[in-house]
Amino acid sequence: MNNAITILIADDHTMFRQGLREILERKGGFQVVAEVRDGAAAVEAAKATQPDIALLDVSMPVMTGIEAARQIGQVSPNTRCVVLTMHRDEQTVLEALRAGANAYLLKDADATELIEAIHVVYRGEAALAGSAAARVLDLLRRNDNAPSLNEVLTPRERDILALVAQGDDNRAIALKLSLAEKTVGNRLSEIFQKLGVSNRTQAAIVAVQRGLVPPPELR
C-alpha cells in the first residue's frame, strides 16, 4: 500500500460513502484515509491526512463541497478535489471548478468512470462528466466579455497555457517548447498568479474562455 493513491471521502449519506470505499478498496491501488459526512470535517480531515484525492459531495451539512474544495486548497495544496454530485446545472459546475475542483462527476457515473477520473486527476489533468462538460463548454462559448490574454501574459506564457488547455503535463510542455521542466513549473506558477487561478483546470477554463484555444471536443 506504500504506492497507493490516498483518498478522502466526504458525503452525508453513509451508504454512499461505504459504497465508494468498497469500490476503491476492491479495485486496489487506493487507500481511504478518511471518511466524513460534512464539508467542515472534510477540510479538517484533509489538513490532518494530506490525501492525494478528496472525493466531495456538493450538498453537505455545515459546509458545501464547493467551499470545502476551496479551503482544502489552502490547508492541503497537493490534494486534488473530485466533486461527485447529482447537480447538473452549469453554474454549479463552474463554481466547483473555480473553487479548485479538478474534476466534476455525476453520482450516476459507473465505477469504471470514477476510477478513470481519479487516475486522470492524480496525473494533474482535469476530468468532467460528459453532460457537465457540455454545459460548461457551452457557457464558455457564450462568454464574450472576458479580456484578452494578450493583456496579461507574455507570448511564451500563452504558449504554455495553450498546451495546458490541451491536457499536456509539464514534461510534455517542456519537450514541445524546448524548456526545462522546472522552468515550465515556474512559469505556470506565474501564469496562475496573473490569472488569479490556483490550478491547471481553472487555467484551462480561462484559456478557452478568453479565446486562446478552442473548446475541446467532447468524447
CSV table of C-alpha atoms in Angstrom, one decimal:
chain,number,residue,atom,x,y,z
A,1,MET,CA,0.0,0.0,0.0
A,2,ASN,CA,3.0,2.3,0.1
A,3,ASN,CA,2.3,3.5,-3.5
A,4,ALA,CA,-1.4,3.6,-3.1
A,5,ILE,CA,-3.4,6.7,-4.0
A,6,THR,CA,-4.7,8.1,-0.7
A,7,ILE,CA,-8.4,9.1,-0.7
A,8,LEU,CA,-10.6,11.2,1.5
A,9,ILE,CA,-14.4,10.6,1.1
A,10,ALA,CA,-16.9,13.3,2.1
A,11,ASP,CA,-20.6,12.7,1.7
A,12,ASP,CA,-23.5,12.9,4.2
A,13,HIS,CA,-25.0,9.6,3.0
A,14,THR,CA,-23.4,6.8,5.0
A,15,MET,CA,-24.3,4.1,2.4
A,16,PHE,CA,-22.8,6.1,-0.4
A,17,ARG,CA,-19.6,6.6,1.5
A,18,GLN,CA,-19.4,2.9,2.3
A,19,GLY,CA,-20.1,2.0,-1.3
A,20,LEU,CA,-17.3,4.2,-2.6
A,21,ARG,CA,-14.8,2.8,0.0
A,22,GLU,CA,-15.8,-0.8,-1.0
A,23,ILE,CA,-15.3,0.0,-4.7
A,24,LEU,CA,-11.9,1.7,-4.2
A,25,GLU,CA,-10.6,-1.0,-1.8
A,26,ARG,CA,-11.8,-3.8,-4.0
A,27,LYS,CA,-10.1,-2.3,-7.1
A,28,GLY,CA,-6.8,-2.0,-5.3
A,29,GLY,CA,-4.2,0.8,-5.6
A,30,PHE,CA,-6.2,3.1,-3.3
A,31,GLN,CA,-6.2,3.7,0.4
A,32,VAL,CA,-9.1,5.5,2.0
A,33,VAL,CA,-7.5,7.6,4.8
A,34,ALA,CA,-10.6,9.4,6.0
A,35,GLU,CA,-14.4,9.2,5.7
A,36,VAL,CA,-16.5,12.2,6.8
A,37,ARG,CA,-20.1,13.4,6.5
A,38,ASP,CA,-19.8,17.2,6.1
A,39,GLY,CA,-17.7,19.8,4.4
A,40,ALA,CA,-16.1,21.3,7.5
A,41,ALA,CA,-15.0,17.8,8.6
A,42,ALA,CA,-13.6,17.2,5.1
A,43,VAL,CA,-11.3,20.3,5.5
A,44,GLU,CA,-10.1,19.1,8.9
A,45,ALA,CA,-9.5,15.6,7.6
A,46,ALA,CA,-7.6,16.9,4.6
A,47,LYS,CA,-5.4,19.0,6.8
A,48,ALA,CA,-4.7,16.1,9.1
A,49,THR,CA,-4.1,13.4,6.4
A,50,GLN,CA,-3.0,15.3,3.3
A,51,PRO,CA,-4.6,12.9,0.9
A,52,ASP,CA,-3.9,12.7,-2.8
A,53,ILE,CA,-7.5,12.9,-3.7
A,54,ALA,CA,-10.6,14.3,-2.0
A,55,LEU,CA,-14.0,13.0,-3.2
A,56,LEU,CA,-16.5,15.6,-2.2
A,57,ASP,CA,-20.3,15.7,-2.4
A,58,VAL,CA,-21.7,19.2,-3.2
A,59,SER,CA,-24.7,19.3,-0.9
A,60,MET,CA,-23.4,18.5,2.6
A,61,PRO,CA,-24.3,19.9,6.0
A,62,VAL,CA,-22.2,22.6,7.8
A,63,MET,CA,-20.2,23.4,4.6
A,64,THR,CA,-20.8,22.6,1.0
A,65,GLY,CA,-18.4,20.6,-1.1
A,66,ILE,CA,-17.6,23.6,-3.2
A,67,GLU,CA,-16.5,25.7,-0.2
A,68,ALA,CA,-14.7,22.6,1.2
A,69,ALA,CA,-12.7,22.3,-2.1
A,70,ARG,CA,-11.7,26.0,-1.8
A,71,GLN,CA,-10.5,25.5,1.8
A,72,ILE,CA,-8.8,22.2,1.1
A,73,GLY,CA,-6.7,24.0,-1.5
A,74,GLN,CA,-5.4,26.2,1.3
A,75,VAL,CA,-4.8,23.6,4.0
A,76,SER,CA,-3.7,20.7,1.8
A,77,PRO,CA,-2.5,22.3,-1.5
A,78,ASN,CA,-1.3,19.0,-3.0
A,79,THR,CA,-4.8,17.4,-2.6
A,80,ARG,CA,-6.8,17.2,-5.8
A,81,CYS,CA,-10.5,17.5,-5.4
A,82,VAL,CA,-13.1,15.5,-7.3
A,83,VAL,CA,-16.7,16.7,-6.9
A,84,LEU,CA,-19.3,13.9,-7.0
A,85,THR,CA,-22.9,15.2,-7.2
A,86,MET,CA,-26.3,14.9,-8.7
A,87,HIS,CA,-26.3,18.6,-9.7
A,88,ARG,CA,-26.2,19.0,-13.5
A,89,ASP,CA,-26.6,22.8,-13.8
A,90,GLU,CA,-23.7,24.7,-15.5
A,91,GLN,CA,-23.4,27.3,-12.7
A,92,THR,CA,-22.7,24.6,-10.1
A,93,VAL,CA,-20.1,23.0,-12.3
A,94,LEU,CA,-18.3,26.4,-12.9
A,95,GLU,CA,-18.5,27.3,-9.2
A,96,ALA,CA,-16.9,23.9,-8.3
A,97,LEU,CA,-14.1,24.4,-10.8
A,98,ARG,CA,-13.4,27.9,-9.8
A,99,ALA,CA,-13.2,26.8,-6.2
A,100,GLY,CA,-10.4,24.5,-7.1
A,101,ALA,CA,-12.1,21.2,-8.0
A,102,ASN,CA,-10.1,19.2,-10.6
A,103,ALA,CA,-13.0,17.0,-11.7
A,104,TYR,CA,-16.8,17.0,-11.7
A,105,LEU,CA,-18.6,13.7,-11.9
A,106,LEU,CA,-22.3,12.9,-11.6
A,107,LYS,CA,-23.2,10.3,-9.0
A,108,ASP,CA,-24.8,8.1,-11.7
A,109,ALA,CA,-21.3,7.5,-13.1
A,110,ASP,CA,-20.2,3.9,-13.0
A,111,ALA,CA,-17.2,2.5,-11.1
A,112,THR,CA,-15.0,2.5,-14.2
A,113,GLU,CA,-15.7,6.2,-14.9
A,114,LEU,CA,-14.9,7.0,-11.3
A,115,ILE,CA,-11.6,5.1,-11.2
A,116,GLU,CA,-10.5,6.6,-14.5
A,117,ALA,CA,-11.3,10.1,-13.3
A,118,ILE,CA,-9.3,9.6,-10.1
A,119,HIS,CA,-6.3,8.4,-12.2
A,120,VAL,CA,-6.7,11.4,-14.6
A,121,VAL,CA,-6.8,13.9,-11.8
A,122,TYR,CA,-4.0,12.2,-9.9
A,123,ARG,CA,-1.8,12.8,-13.0
A,124,GLY,CA,-2.6,16.5,-12.8
A,125,GLU,CA,-5.2,16.6,-15.5
A,126,ALA,CA,-8.9,17.5,-15.4
A,127,ALA,CA,-12.0,15.3,-15.7
A,128,LEU,CA,-15.6,16.3,-16.5
A,129,ALA,CA,-18.6,14.2,-16.9
A,130,GLY,CA,-19.8,14.4,-20.5
A,131,SER,CA,-23.1,16.2,-19.8
A,132,ALA,CA,-21.4,18.5,-17.3
A,133,ALA,CA,-18.6,19.3,-19.8
A,134,ALA,CA,-21.2,20.1,-22.5
A,135,ARG,CA,-22.8,22.7,-20.3
A,136,VAL,CA,-19.5,24.3,-19.2
A,137,LEU,CA,-18.2,24.5,-22.7
A,138,ASP,CA,-21.4,26.0,-24.0
A,139,LEU,CA,-21.2,28.6,-21.3
A,140,LEU,CA,-17.6,29.4,-22.2
A,141,ARG,CA,-18.5,29.7,-25.8
A,142,ARG,CA,-21.2,32.3,-24.9
A,143,ASN,CA,-18.9,34.4,-22.7
A,144,ASP,CA,-17.8,37.4,-24.9
A,145,ASN,CA,-16.8,39.9,-22.2
A,146,ALA,CA,-13.6,38.4,-20.9
A,147,PRO,CA,-10.4,40.5,-21.6
A,148,SER,CA,-7.7,39.2,-24.0
A,149,LEU,CA,-4.8,37.2,-22.6
A,150,ASN,CA,-2.5,39.4,-24.6
A,151,GLU,CA,-3.0,42.0,-21.9
A,152,VAL,CA,-1.7,39.9,-19.1
A,153,LEU,CA,0.5,37.1,-20.5
A,154,THR,CA,3.8,37.1,-22.5
A,155,PRO,CA,3.8,35.1,-25.8
A,156,ARG,CA,5.7,32.3,-24.1
A,157,GLU,CA,3.2,32.2,-21.2
A,158,ARG,CA,0.4,32.0,-23.8
A,159,ASP,CA,2.2,29.1,-25.5
A,160,ILE,CA,2.4,27.2,-22.2
A,161,LEU,CA,-1.2,27.9,-21.3
A,162,ALA,CA,-2.4,26.7,-24.7
A,163,LEU,CA,-0.6,23.3,-24.1
A,164,VAL,CA,-2.1,23.1,-20.5
A,165,ALA,CA,-5.5,23.6,-22.0
A,166,GLN,CA,-4.8,20.7,-24.4
A,167,GLY,CA,-4.1,18.4,-21.4
A,168,ASP,CA,-0.3,18.3,-21.6
A,169,ASP,CA,1.7,17.8,-18.4
A,170,ASN,CA,4.8,19.8,-17.5
A,171,ARG,CA,7.2,17.2,-19.1
A,172,ALA,CA,5.3,17.2,-22.4
A,173,ILE,CA,5.2,21.0,-22.4
A,174,ALA,CA,8.9,21.2,-21.8
A,175,LEU,CA,9.7,18.9,-24.7
A,176,LYS,CA,7.4,20.7,-27.1
A,177,LEU,CA,8.8,24.2,-26.2
A,178,SER,CA,12.4,23.2,-25.6
A,179,LEU,CA,12.3,24.3,-22.0
A,180,ALA,CA,13.5,22.7,-18.7
A,181,GLU,CA,10.7,21.0,-16.9
A,182,LYS,CA,11.5,23.1,-13.8
A,183,THR,CA,11.2,26.3,-15.9
A,184,VAL,CA,7.7,25.2,-17.1
A,185,GLY,CA,6.7,24.7,-13.4
A,186,ASN,CA,7.9,28.2,-12.5
A,187,ARG,CA,6.2,29.8,-15.5
A,188,LEU,CA,3.0,28.0,-14.6
A,189,SER,CA,3.1,29.4,-11.1
A,190,GLU,CA,3.5,32.9,-12.6
A,191,ILE,CA,0.6,32.3,-15.0
A,192,PHE,CA,-1.7,31.1,-12.2
A,193,GLN,CA,-0.9,34.2,-10.2
A,194,LYS,CA,-1.5,36.5,-13.2
A,195,LEU,CA,-4.8,34.9,-14.0
A,196,GLY,CA,-6.0,34.6,-10.4
A,197,VAL,CA,-6.4,30.9,-10.5
A,198,SER,CA,-5.0,28.1,-8.4
A,199,ASN,CA,-4.7,25.0,-10.7
A,200,ARG,CA,-4.4,23.7,-14.2
A,201,THR,CA,-8.2,23.1,-14.6
A,202,GLN,CA,-9.0,26.7,-13.8
A,203,ALA,CA,-6.2,27.9,-16.1
A,204,ALA,CA,-7.6,25.8,-18.9
A,205,ILE,CA,-11.0,27.2,-18.4
A,206,VAL,CA,-9.6,30.7,-18.7
A,207,ALA,CA,-7.7,29.7,-21.9
A,208,VAL,CA,-10.9,28.6,-23.5
A,209,GLN,CA,-13.0,31.4,-22.1
A,210,ARG,CA,-10.6,34.1,-23.5
A,211,GLY,CA,-10.1,32.6,-26.9
A,212,LEU,CA,-6.6,31.3,-26.6
A,213,VAL,CA,-7.7,27.8,-27.6
A,214,PRO,CA,-10.9,26.4,-29.0
A,215,PRO,CA,-13.2,24.4,-26.6
A,216,PRO,CA,-12.1,20.8,-26.7
A,217,GLU,CA,-14.3,18.3,-28.5
A,218,LEU,CA,-16.4,16.1,-26.2
A,219,ARG,CA,-15.6,12.4,-26.4
